C-alpha positions as CSV (number, residue, x, y, z in Angstrom):
1,X,32.1,31.8,-87.8
2,X,30.8,33.9,-90.0
3,X,30.8,37.7,-91.0
4,X,28.2,38.0,-89.4
5,X,29.7,36.7,-86.3
6,X,32.6,38.6,-86.3
7,X,31.1,41.9,-86.5
8,X,28.8,40.3,-83.2
9,X,32.1,39.3,-80.8
10,X,34.2,43.1,-82.6
11,X,32.3,44.3,-80.9
12,X,33.4,43.2,-77.3
13,X,36.6,44.2,-77.8
14,X,36.7,45.4,-73.6
15,X,36.9,42.2,-72.2
16,X,35.8,41.8,-68.9
17,X,38.1,40.2,-65.4
18,X,37.4,36.7,-66.2
19,X,38.0,34.6,-63.0
20,X,37.4,31.4,-62.4
21,X,37.0,30.8,-66.6
22,X,37.0,26.4,-67.6
23,X,37.2,25.0,-70.8
24,X,37.1,21.5,-70.9
25,X,40.5,19.5,-70.9
26,X,42.1,22.6,-69.8
27,X,44.3,22.6,-66.7
28,X,43.1,26.3,-65.0
29,X,44.7,28.8,-62.4
30,X,42.0,32.5,-61.8
31,X,43.1,35.0,-62.8
32,X,42.6,37.7,-59.4
33,X,43.8,41.0,-62.3
34,X,41.6,42.1,-65.2
35,X,44.0,44.2,-66.9
36,X,41.8,45.0,-70.7
37,X,44.6,46.4,-73.2
38,X,42.1,48.7,-74.5
39,X,43.1,52.3,-72.7
40,X,46.3,53.8,-73.8
41,X,47.3,53.8,-69.6
42,X,45.7,49.8,-69.0
43,X,48.3,45.8,-69.4
44,X,48.1,44.1,-72.8
45,X,47.1,40.9,-71.5
46,X,48.9,37.7,-73.3
47,X,48.6,35.0,-74.3
48,X,51.4,32.7,-75.0
49,X,50.2,29.7,-77.5
50,X,53.5,27.4,-78.2
51,X,55.7,27.5,-75.7
52,X,59.0,25.2,-76.2
53,X,62.6,26.8,-77.2
54,X,61.3,29.9,-79.3
55,X,58.4,30.6,-77.6
56,X,60.3,30.6,-74.1
57,X,63.8,31.4,-74.6
58,X,63.2,34.0,-76.7
59,X,59.5,34.4,-76.6
60,X,58.5,34.5,-73.5
61,X,61.2,36.0,-71.6
62,X,60.9,39.5,-73.5
63,X,57.4,40.1,-72.4
64,X,58.5,39.3,-68.9
65,X,60.8,41.8,-69.3
66,X,58.0,44.9,-69.4
67,X,55.4,44.8,-66.7
68,X,55.3,48.2,-67.3
69,X,53.6,47.6,-70.8
70,X,52.1,44.3,-69.5
71,X,51.5,40.9,-68.2
72,X,51.8,37.2,-69.9
73,X,47.8,35.7,-68.3
74,X,48.3,32.2,-69.2
75,X,50.3,29.8,-72.1
76,X,49.8,26.9,-73.9
77,X,51.3,24.4,-75.8
78,X,49.8,21.1,-77.0
79,X,53.1,19.2,-74.8
80,X,51.3,19.7,-71.1
81,X,54.8,19.7,-69.7
82,X,56.3,22.1,-71.4
83,X,53.4,24.2,-70.4
84,X,53.9,24.0,-67.2
85,X,57.1,25.0,-66.7
86,X,56.2,27.8,-68.6
87,X,53.7,28.3,-66.3
88,X,56.4,28.0,-63.6
89,X,58.9,30.5,-64.8
90,X,55.6,33.0,-65.7
91,X,54.6,33.0,-61.7
92,X,58.6,33.0,-60.5
93,X,58.9,35.3,-62.1
94,X,55.8,37.5,-60.9
95,X,55.7,35.8,-57.6
96,X,51.8,35.3,-58.1
97,X,49.8,31.8,-59.1
98,X,47.5,33.1,-61.5
99,X,49.0,32.3,-64.9
100,X,46.3,29.8,-66.2
101,X,47.3,26.4,-68.4
102,X,46.3,25.3,-71.7
103,X,46.7,21.9,-73.8
104,X,44.3,23.0,-76.3
105,X,44.8,27.7,-78.1
106,X,41.2,26.6,-78.5
107,X,40.6,27.0,-75.1
108,X,42.9,29.7,-74.9
109,X,41.6,31.4,-77.5
110,X,38.1,31.8,-76.0
111,X,39.2,33.3,-72.5
112,X,37.7,36.9,-73.1
113,X,40.5,37.4,-70.9
114,X,43.3,37.9,-72.7
115,X,44.4,41.0,-75.8
116,X,47.1,39.1,-77.7
117,X,48.9,36.3,-78.1
118,X,52.1,34.8,-79.3
119,X,52.1,32.5,-81.5
120,X,55.6,30.9,-81.2
121,X,54.1,27.1,-82.9
122,X,55.4,24.9,-86.0
123,X,55.3,26.4,-89.4
124,X,52.5,24.6,-90.4
125,X,50.4,26.2,-86.8
126,X,51.0,29.8,-88.2
127,X,48.3,31.1,-89.9
128,X,45.0,29.1,-89.3
129,X,45.8,29.7,-85.0
130,X,46.4,33.2,-86.5
131,X,43.1,33.5,-88.0
132,X,40.8,32.3,-85.4
133,X,42.9,34.7,-83.1
134,X,41.9,37.5,-85.7
135,X,38.6,36.5,-85.8
136,X,38.5,36.6,-81.8
137,X,39.0,40.6,-81.5
138,X,42.6,39.2,-80.1
139,X,45.7,41.0,-81.3
140,X,48.9,38.5,-82.9
141,X,52.2,39.1,-83.0
142,X,53.5,35.6,-85.2
143,X,56.4,34.0,-86.2
144,X,57.5,32.9,-88.8
145,X,56.5,32.1,-92.3
146,X,53.2,30.8,-93.4
147,X,52.9,27.1,-94.7
148,X,51.2,27.9,-98.8
149,X,51.1,31.5,-100.9
150,X,47.2,31.2,-101.0
151,X,46.8,30.6,-96.5
152,X,48.9,33.5,-96.4
153,X,47.2,36.1,-98.8
154,X,44.5,34.7,-96.2
155,X,45.7,35.8,-93.3
156,X,46.0,39.2,-95.3
157,X,42.8,39.4,-95.9
158,X,41.4,38.6,-92.4
159,X,43.7,40.9,-90.7
160,X,42.1,43.6,-92.8
161,X,38.9,43.0,-92.0
162,X,39.4,42.9,-88.8
163,X,41.2,45.6,-87.5
164,X,44.0,43.8,-85.6
165,X,47.3,43.9,-85.9
166,X,49.3,41.5,-86.5
167,X,53.1,42.1,-86.2
168,X,55.9,38.8,-87.8
169,X,58.3,38.0,-85.2
170,X,60.6,38.1,-87.4
171,X,64.5,39.8,-85.7
172,X,66.0,40.8,-88.2
173,X,64.0,44.2,-88.7
174,X,65.2,44.9,-85.0
175,X,69.0,44.0,-85.0
176,X,71.0,47.1,-86.1
177,X,73.0,45.0,-88.9
178,X,70.1,44.7,-91.3
179,X,68.5,47.9,-89.8
180,X,71.6,49.1,-90.4
181,X,72.2,47.4,-94.7
182,X,68.0,48.2,-95.7
183,X,68.4,52.0,-94.7
184,X,72.3,52.7,-96.5
185,X,70.2,50.3,-99.7
186,X,67.3,52.6,-99.3
187,X,68.6,56.0,-99.2
188,X,71.2,55.0,-102.9
189,X,74.1,55.3,-100.9
190,X,74.8,52.4,-103.1
191,X,73.4,53.2,-106.3
192,X,71.5,51.1,-108.5
193,X,71.1,47.9,-107.0
194,X,72.0,45.2,-109.4
195,X,72.4,41.9,-107.4
196,X,71.6,40.2,-103.9
197,X,74.1,37.1,-102.9
198,X,72.2,35.4,-99.7
199,X,73.5,32.0,-98.6
200,X,72.1,30.0,-95.6
201,X,73.6,27.6,-93.1
202,X,72.3,23.5,-93.5
203,X,71.8,22.5,-90.0
204,X,73.0,19.2,-89.2
205,X,69.7,16.0,-88.8
206,X,69.7,14.8,-85.3
207,X,70.9,11.6,-85.0
208,X,69.1,10.3,-82.7
209,X,65.3,10.1,-81.7
210,X,65.1,8.3,-85.4
211,X,62.5,5.7,-85.0
212,X,58.3,5.2,-85.3
213,X,57.0,5.8,-81.6
214,X,54.0,6.2,-79.2
215,X,53.1,10.3,-78.5
216,X,54.3,10.6,-74.6
217,X,51.2,11.0,-72.4
218,X,51.1,14.3,-71.5
219,X,51.5,15.4,-75.6
220,X,48.2,16.0,-77.4
221,X,49.8,14.7,-80.9
222,X,47.2,14.4,-83.1
223,X,46.5,18.4,-81.9
224,X,50.3,18.1,-82.7
225,X,49.4,17.7,-86.4
226,X,46.6,19.5,-86.5
227,X,45.7,20.5,-90.1
228,X,49.0,19.1,-91.5
229,X,48.9,15.2,-93.0
230,X,48.8,12.6,-90.8
231,X,51.9,10.9,-90.6
232,X,53.4,8.9,-87.4
233,X,55.1,10.0,-84.6
234,X,59.4,10.9,-84.0
235,X,60.0,12.7,-81.0
236,X,63.7,14.0,-83.7
237,X,60.5,15.3,-85.6
238,X,58.4,16.7,-83.9
239,X,60.6,18.9,-82.4
240,X,62.5,21.5,-83.7
241,X,63.3,19.1,-86.5
242,X,59.7,19.3,-87.1
243,X,61.2,21.6,-89.9
244,X,63.0,19.7,-92.7
245,X,59.5,17.6,-93.5
246,X,57.0,19.7,-95.8
247,X,54.1,18.7,-94.5
248,X,55.2,21.6,-91.5
249,X,57.7,23.7,-93.4
250,X,59.4,25.1,-96.2
251,X,63.0,23.6,-95.2
252,X,65.6,25.2,-94.7
253,X,64.9,27.6,-97.8
254,X,62.1,29.8,-96.2
255,X,63.7,28.7,-92.6
256,X,66.1,31.4,-92.9
257,X,65.3,32.5,-96.1
258,X,62.5,34.6,-93.6
259,X,65.2,36.4,-91.9
260,X,68.1,36.8,-94.5
261,X,65.7,37.5,-97.5
262,X,62.9,40.1,-95.6
263,X,66.5,42.4,-95.6
264,X,66.8,41.9,-99.2
265,X,63.3,43.2,-100.1
266,X,63.0,45.9,-97.9
267,X,66.4,46.9,-98.8
268,X,66.1,46.6,-102.7
269,X,62.6,49.2,-102.2
270,X,60.9,45.5,-103.2
271,X,59.0,44.8,-99.3
272,X,55.0,44.4,-100.6
273,X,55.9,43.3,-104.3
274,X,58.2,40.6,-105.7
275,X,59.9,38.4,-108.3
276,X,58.8,37.7,-111.9
277,X,60.6,34.4,-112.5
278,X,62.5,32.0,-109.5
279,X,65.3,29.5,-111.4
280,X,67.2,26.7,-110.2
281,X,71.3,26.9,-110.7
282,X,73.1,23.5,-110.9
283,X,71.9,20.0,-108.7
284,X,69.6,20.3,-106.1
285,X,69.8,17.1,-103.3
286,X,66.2,16.3,-100.9
287,X,66.8,14.7,-96.9
288,X,65.9,11.5,-98.8
289,X,65.6,9.3,-96.0
290,X,61.4,8.3,-95.3
291,X,62.2,11.0,-91.8
292,X,62.7,14.6,-93.4
293,X,62.1,15.6,-97.8
294,X,63.1,18.6,-97.9
295,X,65.0,20.6,-100.0
296,X,69.4,21.1,-97.9
297,X,71.1,21.8,-101.1
298,X,70.6,24.4,-103.8
299,X,70.6,27.2,-105.8
300,X,68.0,30.1,-106.4
301,X,68.4,32.5,-109.1
302,X,65.7,35.1,-108.2
303,X,64.4,37.9,-111.2
304,X,63.4,41.2,-110.6
305,X,61.3,43.3,-112.1
306,X,63.4,46.6,-111.5
307,X,66.6,43.7,-112.7
308,X,68.0,43.3,-110.1
309,X,69.2,39.5,-109.5
310,X,68.5,37.9,-105.9
311,X,71.2,34.7,-105.8
312,X,69.7,32.2,-102.4
313,X,72.0,29.5,-101.6
314,X,72.9,27.1,-99.2
315,X,75.6,27.0,-97.2
316,X,76.9,29.4,-95.0
317,X,75.4,33.0,-93.7
318,X,75.6,36.0,-94.5
319,X,74.3,38.6,-96.6
320,X,75.5,40.7,-100.0
321,X,73.8,43.9,-101.6
322,X,75.9,45.3,-104.5
323,X,75.1,47.9,-106.3
324,X,76.3,50.2,-109.3
325,X,78.3,52.6,-106.7
326,X,79.0,50.7,-104.1
327,X,78.7,47.3,-101.5
328,X,77.9,45.8,-98.1
329,X,77.1,42.7,-96.3
330,X,76.7,41.1,-92.7
331,X,79.6,37.4,-93.1
332,X,77.7,35.4,-90.1
333,X,73.6,36.1,-88.5
334,X,74.0,39.5,-86.9
335,X,78.2,39.1,-88.3
336,X,79.3,42.8,-89.1
337,X,79.1,45.2,-91.6
338,X,81.9,45.3,-94.2
339,X,81.8,47.7,-97.3
340,X,83.5,49.1,-100.1
341,X,83.7,51.9,-98.5
342,X,82.7,53.0,-95.2
343,X,81.4,56.9,-95.7
344,X,78.2,54.5,-97.1
345,X,77.4,54.4,-93.2
346,X,77.0,57.3,-92.4
347,X,73.5,58.7,-90.7
348,X,71.0,57.9,-94.0
349,X,68.5,60.6,-95.0
350,X,65.7,58.7,-93.6
351,X,64.6,56.2,-91.6
352,X,63.1,52.9,-92.7
353,X,62.6,50.1,-90.1
354,X,61.4,50.7,-86.3
355,X,64.3,52.7,-83.8
356,X,63.4,50.3,-81.0
357,X,65.4,46.9,-80.2
358,X,62.5,44.3,-81.0
359,X,59.8,43.2,-81.9
360,X,57.7,42.9,-79.0
361,X,57.9,47.0,-77.6
362,X,57.1,47.8,-81.0
363,X,54.2,45.2,-80.9
364,X,53.0,46.2,-77.8
365,X,53.2,49.8,-78.8
366,X,51.3,49.7,-82.2
367,X,48.5,47.3,-79.6
368,X,48.0,50.8,-77.6
369,X,48.8,53.2,-80.0
370,X,47.7,52.1,-82.8
371,X,50.2,52.8,-85.7
372,X,51.1,49.6,-87.9
373,X,53.4,47.7,-86.4
374,X,56.7,47.1,-88.6
375,X,56.8,43.7,-90.2
376,X,52.9,43.8,-91.5
377,X,50.7,40.9,-92.4
378,X,51.4,42.2,-95.8
379,X,54.9,42.0,-96.5
380,X,55.5,39.0,-93.9
381,X,53.8,37.1,-96.4
382,X,55.4,38.5,-100.1
383,X,58.4,37.3,-97.7
384,X,57.2,33.3,-97.8
385,X,55.9,33.8,-100.3
386,X,59.1,34.9,-102.8
387,X,60.5,31.4,-100.3
388,X,57.5,29.6,-101.5
389,X,58.2,30.0,-105.4
390,X,61.2,28.2,-105.0
391,X,60.1,26.1,-103.3
392,X,58.8,24.6,-105.5
393,X,60.6,25.9,-108.5
394,X,63.4,23.4,-106.5
395,X,60.0,20.2,-106.7
396,X,59.5,21.5,-110.5
397,X,63.4,21.0,-110.7
398,X,63.2,24.0,-113.5
399,X,62.6,28.0,-114.0
400,X,58.7,29.3,-112.7
401,X,57.0,32.9,-113.9
402,X,55.9,33.9,-110.7
403,X,53.2,37.1,-111.0
404,X,53.5,38.8,-108.0
405,X,50.5,41.0,-108.6
406,X,48.0,38.3,-108.4
407,X,49.6,36.2,-106.4
408,X,50.0,32.7,-109.7
409,X,51.8,30.9,-111.9
410,X,51.9,32.3,-115.3
411,X,50.6,29.8,-117.6
412,X,52.1,27.1,-115.1
413,X,48.9,25.0,-113.2
414,X,51.5,22.3,-112.7
415,X,53.2,25.1,-110.0
416,X,50.2,26.9,-109.1
417,X,48.9,24.1,-107.7
418,X,51.5,24.2,-105.3
419,X,50.3,27.1,-104.4
420,X,47.6,26.0,-102.0
421,X,46.9,22.1,-99.8
422,X,44.3,20.0,-98.7
423,X,44.0,19.9,-95.0
424,X,42.9,17.9,-92.7
425,X,38.9,17.7,-91.0
426,X,38.5,19.4,-89.4
427,X,41.1,22.6,-89.4
428,X,40.1,23.3,-93.9
429,X,40.1,27.0,-94.0
430,X,36.3,27.1,-94.7
431,X,35.7,25.6,-90.8
432,X,38.3,28.2,-89.6
433,X,36.7,31.3,-91.2
434,X,34.0,30.0,-93.6
435,X,32.7,33.6,-96.3
436,X,36.8,34.6,-96.8
437,X,37.9,33.6,-100.1
438,X,41.2,30.2,-100.0
439,X,42.3,30.3,-103.7
């Protein structure tokens, strides 16, 4: 799709009722209602792309709670078993048989009755699907993180051009503990912030289903791989534990780091910037079993231009923000707040985060009202970029100097090579979004 095609498509943002859509390879159940989502009194029609554990338990079940705002009209997964299970959940909730089922997300995106999509796929699909959705005029709520620095910048450019609503689906911005930490720090209750310490919990690797095998008949494994390199199917590496292979994700650092480092960026006033230097400290260990290959033991020091030092290491789950006058911390994910002085928890002068308690309400309200969502593509890209910088420093086993304004490494062509990666045909960005600059 080129930019001329985009301008033509954007004129069709008022979607028509679709009562008999058909596409090769898709299992469909026709809709018997039509809600455009383009008028404040209309329901927003949601399409779910990726309905695994996160897609069902966190995302789909939340949308089903808000029948006054939205209607889930379609579900999609490369595993037809998962897609059909999600379809059944939707239909049982609505007491209907209307929910459409797809195995190929492109067919869902071509359905003009779908106003917005929730993307809950493995990381390597986040940006390609988001871009294709935006170019079709769909609003997007997408899981974090991006896969590379360059594709994150490309995503921001596409979202800016299309004008669709894009929300990063990161829970922490809507949890009271992290909201309070950001508010207290942003309002100067800690004094000048000097140090942030973050620890990320190391998960257990799977102990079974680790042999190369034939993919299940209901799984389109080639589509699951998509733009990633072609590697053999291993069940445990495909479902959930894809996180520990760098063809699909950035490992522990981008998985958990996207939560805590997002809070750190907000609290320190660096939401739309980033660090200047990243240095590995101590020994780094990578999985090297031939199945997984990301870092699971590391200690990184981030240096910001405002003299802030942030340490991000593997270990448990915690974040501590230290200022010249006070400190605040949370141990455990969404754990209780601890402070050097409880008086700093008094109502701040200004709020820096939304008052709603989840990203889905914020996303739907942004579509209805036209305001920016709380976690934009740009803020998500900046958090992902600092994490990618960390992984690049770990791979090179040395300090890297990052220019967050121009988004490249200073005098370091070796590090710059990791800013982007080649994508398997036909999923290159030259094919997905010609006319946009991917560099």
